[in-house]
Coordinates of N, CA, C and O in Angstrom, one line a residue:
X1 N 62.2 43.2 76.0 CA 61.0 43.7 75.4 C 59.8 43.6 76.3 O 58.9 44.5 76.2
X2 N 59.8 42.5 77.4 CA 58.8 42.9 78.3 C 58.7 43.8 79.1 O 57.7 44.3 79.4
X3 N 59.9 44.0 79.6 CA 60.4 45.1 80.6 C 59.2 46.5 79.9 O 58.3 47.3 80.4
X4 N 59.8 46.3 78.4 CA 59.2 48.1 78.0 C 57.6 48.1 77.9 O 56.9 49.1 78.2
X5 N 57.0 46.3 77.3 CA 55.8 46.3 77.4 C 55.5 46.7 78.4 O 54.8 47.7 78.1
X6 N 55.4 46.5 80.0 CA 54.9 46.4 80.9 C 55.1 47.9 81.4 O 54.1 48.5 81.6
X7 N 56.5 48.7 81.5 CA 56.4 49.7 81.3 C 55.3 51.0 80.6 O 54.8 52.0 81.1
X8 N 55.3 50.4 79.2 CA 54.2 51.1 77.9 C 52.7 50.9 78.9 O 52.0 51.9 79.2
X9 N 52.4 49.5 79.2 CA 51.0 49.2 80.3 C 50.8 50.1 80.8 O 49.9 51.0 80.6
X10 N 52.0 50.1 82.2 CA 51.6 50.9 83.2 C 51.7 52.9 82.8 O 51.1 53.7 83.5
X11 N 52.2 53.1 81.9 CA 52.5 54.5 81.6 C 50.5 54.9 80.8 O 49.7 55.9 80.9
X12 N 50.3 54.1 80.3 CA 49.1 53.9 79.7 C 47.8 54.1 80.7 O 47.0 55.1 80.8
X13 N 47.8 52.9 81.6 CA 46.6 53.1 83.0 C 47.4 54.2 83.7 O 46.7 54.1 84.7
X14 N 48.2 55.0 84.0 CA 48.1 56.0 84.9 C 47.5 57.2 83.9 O 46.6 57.9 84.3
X15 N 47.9 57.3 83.1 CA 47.1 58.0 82.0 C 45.9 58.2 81.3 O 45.6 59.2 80.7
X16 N 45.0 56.7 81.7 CA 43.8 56.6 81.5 C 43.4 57.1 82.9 O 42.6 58.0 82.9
X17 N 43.9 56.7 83.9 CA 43.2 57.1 85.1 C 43.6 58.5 85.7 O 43.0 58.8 86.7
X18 N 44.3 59.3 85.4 CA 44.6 60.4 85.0 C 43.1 61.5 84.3 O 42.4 62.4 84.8
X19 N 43.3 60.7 83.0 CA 42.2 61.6 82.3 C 40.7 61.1 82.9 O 39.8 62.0 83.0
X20 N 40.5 59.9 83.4 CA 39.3 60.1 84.3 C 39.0 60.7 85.3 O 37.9 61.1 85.6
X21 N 39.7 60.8 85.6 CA 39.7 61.4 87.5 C 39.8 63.5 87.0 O 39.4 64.4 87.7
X22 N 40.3 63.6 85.8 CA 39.9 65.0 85.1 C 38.7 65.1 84.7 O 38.0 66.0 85.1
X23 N 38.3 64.1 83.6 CA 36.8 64.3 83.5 C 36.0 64.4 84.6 O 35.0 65.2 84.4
X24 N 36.2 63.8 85.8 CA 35.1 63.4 86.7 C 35.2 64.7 87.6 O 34.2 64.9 88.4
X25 N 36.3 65.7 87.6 CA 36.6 67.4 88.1 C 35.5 67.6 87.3 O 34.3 67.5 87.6
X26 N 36.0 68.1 86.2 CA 35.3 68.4 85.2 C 33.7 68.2 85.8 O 33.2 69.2 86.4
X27 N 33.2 67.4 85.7 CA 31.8 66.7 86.2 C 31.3 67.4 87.1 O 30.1 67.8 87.0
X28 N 32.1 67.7 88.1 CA 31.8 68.1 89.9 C 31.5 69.9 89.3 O 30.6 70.7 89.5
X29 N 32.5 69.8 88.7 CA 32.5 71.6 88.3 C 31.6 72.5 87.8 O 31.4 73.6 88.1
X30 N 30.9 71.4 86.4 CA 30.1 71.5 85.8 C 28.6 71.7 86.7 O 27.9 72.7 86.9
X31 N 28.5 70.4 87.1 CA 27.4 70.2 87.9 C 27.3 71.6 89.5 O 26.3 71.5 90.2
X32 N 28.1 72.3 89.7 CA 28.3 73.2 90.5 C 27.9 74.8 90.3 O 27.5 75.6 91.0
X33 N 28.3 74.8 88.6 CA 27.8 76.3 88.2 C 27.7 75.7 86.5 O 28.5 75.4 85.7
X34 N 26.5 75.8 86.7 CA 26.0 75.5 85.3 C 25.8 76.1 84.1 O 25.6 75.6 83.0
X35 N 26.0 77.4 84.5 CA 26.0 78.2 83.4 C 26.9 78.7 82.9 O 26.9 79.5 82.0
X36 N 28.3 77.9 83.5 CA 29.5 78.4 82.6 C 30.0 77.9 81.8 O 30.3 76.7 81.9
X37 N 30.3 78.3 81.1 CA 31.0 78.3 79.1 C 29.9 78.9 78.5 O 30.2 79.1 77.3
X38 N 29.2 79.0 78.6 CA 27.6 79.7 77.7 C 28.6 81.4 76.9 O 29.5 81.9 77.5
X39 N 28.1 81.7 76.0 CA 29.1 82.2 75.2 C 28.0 83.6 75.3 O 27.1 83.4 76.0
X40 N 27.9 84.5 74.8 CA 27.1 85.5 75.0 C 27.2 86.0 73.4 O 28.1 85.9 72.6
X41 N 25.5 86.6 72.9 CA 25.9 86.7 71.7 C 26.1 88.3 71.3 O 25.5 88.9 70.4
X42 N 27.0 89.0 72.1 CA 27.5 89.6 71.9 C 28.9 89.6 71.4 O 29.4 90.3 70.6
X43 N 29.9 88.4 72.2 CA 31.3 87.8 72.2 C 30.9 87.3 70.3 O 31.7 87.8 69.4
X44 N 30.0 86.7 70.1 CA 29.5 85.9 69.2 C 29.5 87.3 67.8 O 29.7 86.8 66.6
X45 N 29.3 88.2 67.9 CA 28.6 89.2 67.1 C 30.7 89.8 67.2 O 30.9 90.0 66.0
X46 N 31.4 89.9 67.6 CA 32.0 90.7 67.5 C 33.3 89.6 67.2 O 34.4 90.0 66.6
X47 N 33.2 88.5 67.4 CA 34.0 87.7 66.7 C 33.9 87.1 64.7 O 34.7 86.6 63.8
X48 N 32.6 87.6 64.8 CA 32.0 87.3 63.4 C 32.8 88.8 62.7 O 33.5 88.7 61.7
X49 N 32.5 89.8 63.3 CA 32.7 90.9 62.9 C 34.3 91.2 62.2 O 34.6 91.7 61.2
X50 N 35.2 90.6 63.4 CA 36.6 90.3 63.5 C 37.2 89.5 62.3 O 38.1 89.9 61.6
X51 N 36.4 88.3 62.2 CA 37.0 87.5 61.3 C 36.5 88.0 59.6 O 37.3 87.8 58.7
X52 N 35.2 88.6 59.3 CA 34.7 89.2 58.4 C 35.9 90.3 57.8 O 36.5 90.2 56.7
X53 N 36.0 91.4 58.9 CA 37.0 92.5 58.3 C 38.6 91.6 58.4 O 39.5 92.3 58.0
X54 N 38.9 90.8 58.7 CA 40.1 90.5 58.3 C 40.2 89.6 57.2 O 41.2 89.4 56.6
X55 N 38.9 89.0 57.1 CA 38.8 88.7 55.2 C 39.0 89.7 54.4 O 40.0 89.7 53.7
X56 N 38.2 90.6 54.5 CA 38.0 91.9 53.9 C 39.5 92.5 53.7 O 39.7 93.0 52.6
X57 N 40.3 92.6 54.5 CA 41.6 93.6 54.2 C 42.4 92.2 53.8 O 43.5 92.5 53.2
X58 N 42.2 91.0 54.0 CA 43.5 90.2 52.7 C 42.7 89.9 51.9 O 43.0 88.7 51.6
X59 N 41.5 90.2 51.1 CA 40.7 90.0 50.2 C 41.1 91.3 49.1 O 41.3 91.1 47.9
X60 N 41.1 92.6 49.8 CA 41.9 93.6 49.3 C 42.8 93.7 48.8 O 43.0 94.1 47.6
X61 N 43.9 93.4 49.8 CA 45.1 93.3 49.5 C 45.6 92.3 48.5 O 46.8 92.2 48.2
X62 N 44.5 91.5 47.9 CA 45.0 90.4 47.3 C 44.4 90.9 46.2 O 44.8 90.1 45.2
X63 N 43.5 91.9 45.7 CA 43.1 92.2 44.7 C 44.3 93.5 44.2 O 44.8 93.5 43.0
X64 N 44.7 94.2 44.9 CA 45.4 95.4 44.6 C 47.4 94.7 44.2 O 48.4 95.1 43.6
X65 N 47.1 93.6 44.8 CA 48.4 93.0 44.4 C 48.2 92.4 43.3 O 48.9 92.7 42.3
X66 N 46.9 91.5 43.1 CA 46.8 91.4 41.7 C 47.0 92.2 40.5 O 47.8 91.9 39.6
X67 N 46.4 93.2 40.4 CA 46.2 94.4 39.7 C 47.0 95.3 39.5 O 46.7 96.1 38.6
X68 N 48.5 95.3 40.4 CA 49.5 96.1 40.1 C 50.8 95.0 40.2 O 52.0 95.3 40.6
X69 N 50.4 93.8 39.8 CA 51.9 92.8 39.9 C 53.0 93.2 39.0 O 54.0 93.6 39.5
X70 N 52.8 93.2 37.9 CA 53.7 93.8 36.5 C 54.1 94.9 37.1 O 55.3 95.0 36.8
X71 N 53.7 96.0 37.8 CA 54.2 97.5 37.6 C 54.7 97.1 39.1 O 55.1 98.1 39.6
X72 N 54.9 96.3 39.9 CA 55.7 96.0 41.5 C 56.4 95.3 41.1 O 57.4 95.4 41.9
X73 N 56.6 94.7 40.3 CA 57.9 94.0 39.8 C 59.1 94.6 39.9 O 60.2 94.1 40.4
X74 N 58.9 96.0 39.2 CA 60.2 96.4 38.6 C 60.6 97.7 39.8 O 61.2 98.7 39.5
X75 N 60.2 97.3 41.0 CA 60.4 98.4 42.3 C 61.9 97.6 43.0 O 62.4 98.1 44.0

């Protein structure tokens, strides 16, 4: 049982120090070109748009299946 504890430890700190030493990329990266990930509100306008009309056609489709359930039944 210690064996795996000390195992579980060490699998743990390489992993913590793993994900720091990514954050701290991260960091250098950031701090290098700052303006990236900024999202443009065009990306912004056309993803709204996307998700809107795909409400829209299973909003439909959910009314038109409503409304003809009984007579699709017997197809």
């Amino acid at each position: 049982m210690k064996h795996t504890a000390m195992r579980l430890h060490r699998a743990l700190a390489g992993a913590a120090q793993w994900a720091a030493a990514r954050l701290e990329e991260g960091r250098q990266e950031r701090a290098r070109r700052p303006d990236s990930g900024d999202i443009s509100i065009t990306t912004v306008i056309i993803w709204v748009a996307a998700v809107a009309g795909a409400v829209l056609i299973a909003g439909t489709i959910a009314i038109v299946v409503g409304k003809y359930n009984g007579k699709l039944s017997g197809l």
